[in-house]
Coordinates of C-alpha atoms in Angstrom, one line a residue:
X1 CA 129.4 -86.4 -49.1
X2 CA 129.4 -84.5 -45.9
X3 CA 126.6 -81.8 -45.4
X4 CA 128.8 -78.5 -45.4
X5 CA 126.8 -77.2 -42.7
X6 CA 129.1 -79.9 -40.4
X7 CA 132.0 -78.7 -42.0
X8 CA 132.0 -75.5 -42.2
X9 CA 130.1 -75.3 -38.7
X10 CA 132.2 -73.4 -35.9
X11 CA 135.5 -76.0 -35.4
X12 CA 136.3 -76.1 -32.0
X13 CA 139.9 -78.2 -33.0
X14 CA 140.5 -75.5 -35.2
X15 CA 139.7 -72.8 -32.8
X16 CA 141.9 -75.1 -30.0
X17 CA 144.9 -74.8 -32.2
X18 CA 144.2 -70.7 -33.0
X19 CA 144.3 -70.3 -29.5
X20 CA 147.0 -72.7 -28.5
X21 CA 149.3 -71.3 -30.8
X22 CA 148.4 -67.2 -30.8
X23 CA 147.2 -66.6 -27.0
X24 CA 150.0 -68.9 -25.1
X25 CA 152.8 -68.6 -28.2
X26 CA 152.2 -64.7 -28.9
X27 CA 151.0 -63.3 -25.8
X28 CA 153.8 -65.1 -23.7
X29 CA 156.6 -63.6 -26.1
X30 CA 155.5 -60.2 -25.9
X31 CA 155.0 -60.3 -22.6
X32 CA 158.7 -61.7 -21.9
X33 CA 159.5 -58.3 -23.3
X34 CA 157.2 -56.2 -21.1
X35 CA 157.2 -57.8 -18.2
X36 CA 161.3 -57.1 -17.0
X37 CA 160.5 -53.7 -16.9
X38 CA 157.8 -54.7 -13.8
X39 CA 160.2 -56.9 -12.3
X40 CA 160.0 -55.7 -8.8
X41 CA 156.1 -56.4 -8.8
X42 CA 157.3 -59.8 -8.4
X43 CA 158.4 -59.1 -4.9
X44 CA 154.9 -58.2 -4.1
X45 CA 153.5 -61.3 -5.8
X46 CA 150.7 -62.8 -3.6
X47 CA 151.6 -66.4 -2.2
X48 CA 147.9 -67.5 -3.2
X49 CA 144.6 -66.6 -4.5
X50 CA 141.1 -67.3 -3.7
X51 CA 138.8 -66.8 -6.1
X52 CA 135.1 -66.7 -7.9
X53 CA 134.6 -67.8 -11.6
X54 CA 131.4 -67.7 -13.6
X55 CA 131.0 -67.8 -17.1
X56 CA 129.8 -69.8 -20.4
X57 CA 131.2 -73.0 -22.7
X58 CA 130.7 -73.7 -26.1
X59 CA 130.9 -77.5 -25.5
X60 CA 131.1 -80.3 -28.3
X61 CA 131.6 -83.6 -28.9
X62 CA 134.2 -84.9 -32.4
X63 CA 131.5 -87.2 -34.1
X64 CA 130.6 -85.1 -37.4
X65 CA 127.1 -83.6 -36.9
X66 CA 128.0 -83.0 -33.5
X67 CA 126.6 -78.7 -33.0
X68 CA 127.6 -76.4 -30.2
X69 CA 126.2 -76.2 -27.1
X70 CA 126.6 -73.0 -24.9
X71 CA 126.2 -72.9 -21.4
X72 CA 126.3 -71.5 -18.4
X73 CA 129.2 -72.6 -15.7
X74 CA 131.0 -71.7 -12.7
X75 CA 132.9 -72.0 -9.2
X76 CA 135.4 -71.5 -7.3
X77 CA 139.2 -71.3 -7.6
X78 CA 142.5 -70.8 -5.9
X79 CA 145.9 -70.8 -6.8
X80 CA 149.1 -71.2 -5.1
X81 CA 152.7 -69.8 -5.4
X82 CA 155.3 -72.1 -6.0
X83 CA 158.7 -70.7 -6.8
X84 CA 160.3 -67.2 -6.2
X85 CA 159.6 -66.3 -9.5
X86 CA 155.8 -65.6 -10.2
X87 CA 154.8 -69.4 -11.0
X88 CA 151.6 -70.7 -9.6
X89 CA 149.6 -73.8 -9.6
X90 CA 145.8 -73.2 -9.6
X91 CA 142.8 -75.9 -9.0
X92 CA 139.4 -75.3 -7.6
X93 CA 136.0 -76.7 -8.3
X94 CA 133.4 -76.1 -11.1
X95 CA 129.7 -77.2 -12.4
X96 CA 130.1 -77.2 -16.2
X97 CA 127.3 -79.2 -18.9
X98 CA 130.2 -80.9 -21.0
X99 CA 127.1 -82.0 -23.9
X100 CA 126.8 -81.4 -27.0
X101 CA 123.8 -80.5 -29.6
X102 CA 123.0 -82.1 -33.0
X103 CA 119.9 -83.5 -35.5
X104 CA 117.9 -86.6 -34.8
X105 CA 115.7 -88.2 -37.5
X106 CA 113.6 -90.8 -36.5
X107 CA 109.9 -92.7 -36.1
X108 CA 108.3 -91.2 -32.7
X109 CA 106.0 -94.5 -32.4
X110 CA 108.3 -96.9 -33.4
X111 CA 111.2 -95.8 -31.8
X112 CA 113.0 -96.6 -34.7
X113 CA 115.7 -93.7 -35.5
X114 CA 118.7 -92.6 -37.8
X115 CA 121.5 -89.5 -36.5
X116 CA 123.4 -88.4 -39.2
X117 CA 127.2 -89.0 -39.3
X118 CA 128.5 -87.3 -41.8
X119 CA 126.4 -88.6 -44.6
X120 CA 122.7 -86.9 -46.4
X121 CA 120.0 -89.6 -46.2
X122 CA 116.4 -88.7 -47.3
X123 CA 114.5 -89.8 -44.4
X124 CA 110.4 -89.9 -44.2
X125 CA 110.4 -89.7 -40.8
X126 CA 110.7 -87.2 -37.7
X127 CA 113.6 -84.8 -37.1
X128 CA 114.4 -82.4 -34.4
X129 CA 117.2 -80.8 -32.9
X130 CA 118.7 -82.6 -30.0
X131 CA 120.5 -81.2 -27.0
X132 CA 122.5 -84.0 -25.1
X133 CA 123.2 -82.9 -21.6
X134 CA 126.5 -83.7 -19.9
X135 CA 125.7 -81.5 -16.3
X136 CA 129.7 -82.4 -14.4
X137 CA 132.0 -81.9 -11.7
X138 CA 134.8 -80.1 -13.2
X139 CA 138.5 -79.6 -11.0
X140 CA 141.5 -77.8 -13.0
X141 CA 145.4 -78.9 -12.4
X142 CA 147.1 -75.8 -14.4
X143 CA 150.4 -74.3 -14.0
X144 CA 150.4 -70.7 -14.8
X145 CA 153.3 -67.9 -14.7
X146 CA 152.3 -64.5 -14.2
X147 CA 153.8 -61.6 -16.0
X148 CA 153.4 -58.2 -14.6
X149 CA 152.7 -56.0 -17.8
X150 CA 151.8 -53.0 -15.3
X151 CA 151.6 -52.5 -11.2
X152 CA 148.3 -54.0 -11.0
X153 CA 147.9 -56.0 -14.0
X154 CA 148.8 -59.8 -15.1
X155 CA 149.2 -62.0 -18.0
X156 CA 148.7 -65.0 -17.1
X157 CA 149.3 -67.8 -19.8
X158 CA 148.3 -71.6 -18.1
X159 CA 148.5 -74.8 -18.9
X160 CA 147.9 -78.1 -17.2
X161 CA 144.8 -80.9 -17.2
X162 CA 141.5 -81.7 -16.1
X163 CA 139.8 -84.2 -14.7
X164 CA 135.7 -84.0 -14.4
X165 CA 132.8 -86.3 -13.7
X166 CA 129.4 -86.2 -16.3
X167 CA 126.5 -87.3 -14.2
X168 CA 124.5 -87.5 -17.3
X169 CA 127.2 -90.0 -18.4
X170 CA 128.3 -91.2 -15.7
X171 CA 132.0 -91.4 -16.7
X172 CA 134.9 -89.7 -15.9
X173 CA 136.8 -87.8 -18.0
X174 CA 140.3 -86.4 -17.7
X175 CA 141.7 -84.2 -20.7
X176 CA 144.1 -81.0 -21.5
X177 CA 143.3 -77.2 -20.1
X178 CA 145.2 -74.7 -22.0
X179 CA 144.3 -70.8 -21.9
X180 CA 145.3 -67.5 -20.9
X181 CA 144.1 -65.0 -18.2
X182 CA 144.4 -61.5 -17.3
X183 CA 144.2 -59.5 -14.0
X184 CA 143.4 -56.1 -13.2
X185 CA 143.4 -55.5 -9.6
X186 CA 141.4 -58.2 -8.2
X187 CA 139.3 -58.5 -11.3
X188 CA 139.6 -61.6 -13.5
X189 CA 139.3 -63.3 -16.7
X190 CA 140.6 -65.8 -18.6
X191 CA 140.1 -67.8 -22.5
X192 CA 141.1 -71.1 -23.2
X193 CA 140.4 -74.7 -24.6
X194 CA 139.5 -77.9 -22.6
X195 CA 140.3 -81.1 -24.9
X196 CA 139.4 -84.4 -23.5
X197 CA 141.4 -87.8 -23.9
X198 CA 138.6 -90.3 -22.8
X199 CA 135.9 -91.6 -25.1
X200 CA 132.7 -90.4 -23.6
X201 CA 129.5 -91.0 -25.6
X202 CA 130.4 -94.2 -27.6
X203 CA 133.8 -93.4 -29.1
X204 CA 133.8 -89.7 -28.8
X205 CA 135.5 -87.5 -27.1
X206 CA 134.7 -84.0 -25.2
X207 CA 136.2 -80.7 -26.7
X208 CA 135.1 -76.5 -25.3
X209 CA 136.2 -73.1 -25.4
X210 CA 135.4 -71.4 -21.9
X211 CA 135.2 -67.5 -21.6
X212 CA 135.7 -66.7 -17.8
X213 CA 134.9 -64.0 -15.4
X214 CA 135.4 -63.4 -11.5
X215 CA 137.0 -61.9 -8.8
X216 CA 140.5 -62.6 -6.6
X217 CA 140.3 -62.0 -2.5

């Protein structure tokens, strides 16, 4: 039976489909009703933006025992308008550790050793807690629309795909990128989801939730 630690243990799916669903479903809509009162801030839209980004991941991978990793990442960004209406397309270039953590039982002479996959196995061995590193090269293709819920101040709810490369791996990935931001002035943050499509480490695949901070010039 599977160790309810594993279950219960923060879902990042789940917590991709919270965010999916409330941030870009409930945000957008009330903003649709906010933002026609701001209309002529879209006149005044900027044709691009350059930015800095900095801030953390919790990173996973979908085999069961699989634990969150959190770290650090960051880089820059920059965005370009696209239609009258305030639609952008953003890319840039970031360091992110797409890894993972989770429990390793094992003989330290022999080699010999046993990760748990969603099954409880007495072992009479050596166990530690394992952090598997994926340190990459991360580039964004989102679209985003921004809604002017004030003179100075954006929703901006994006959408699009990623493509990255794990030097720790040393595979390429390319996934979905889904998240909402918000600007105040040239101050910036955003939440969101990154879901990969390619298998990475065997047959699994990469999943995070990224909390952003930087600044627009």
């Amino acid at each position: 039976m599977r160790d309810e630690r594993y279950t219960n243990y923060f879902n990042i799916i789940t917590m991709k489909k919270l965010l999916r669903f409330t941030l870009l479903t409930v945000l957008v809509a009330t903003s649709l009703q906010v933002s026609a009162k701001f209309y002529p801030a879209y006149k005044n839209a900027p044709k691009m933006h350059i930015g800095v980004r900095g801030g953390i991941t919790f990173s996973t991978m979908d085999y069961s025992n699989a634990e969150v990793l959190t770290a650090p990442y960051g880089g820059l960004a920059v965005d370009f308008k696209v239609a009258k209406l305030p639609i952008y397309v953003e890319t840039g270039a970031y360091y992110m550790d797409k890894g993972c953590r989770y429990e390793w039982w094992g003989d330290m002479e022999t080699g010999a050793y046993y990760m748990d996959k969603g099954c409880r196995y007495e072992w009479w061995g050596d166990h530690k807690d394992y952090t598997d590193h994926n340190h990459s090269i991360f580039i964004p293709a989102v679209a985003s629309y921004h809604f002017y819920i004030g003179k100075n101040m954006t929703l901006q709810p994006f959408t699009g795909f990623y493509t990255s490369y794990g030097i720790d791996y040393e595979k390429l990935d390319f996934g979905i990128r889904e998240g909402v931001a918000f600007t105040y002035n040239q101050f910036y943050t955003n939440l969101g989801v990154n879901a990969g499509l390619v298998e990475q480490d065997g047959d699994e695949e990469h999943a995070s939730i990224f909390l952003t901070v930087g600044v627009n010039f």
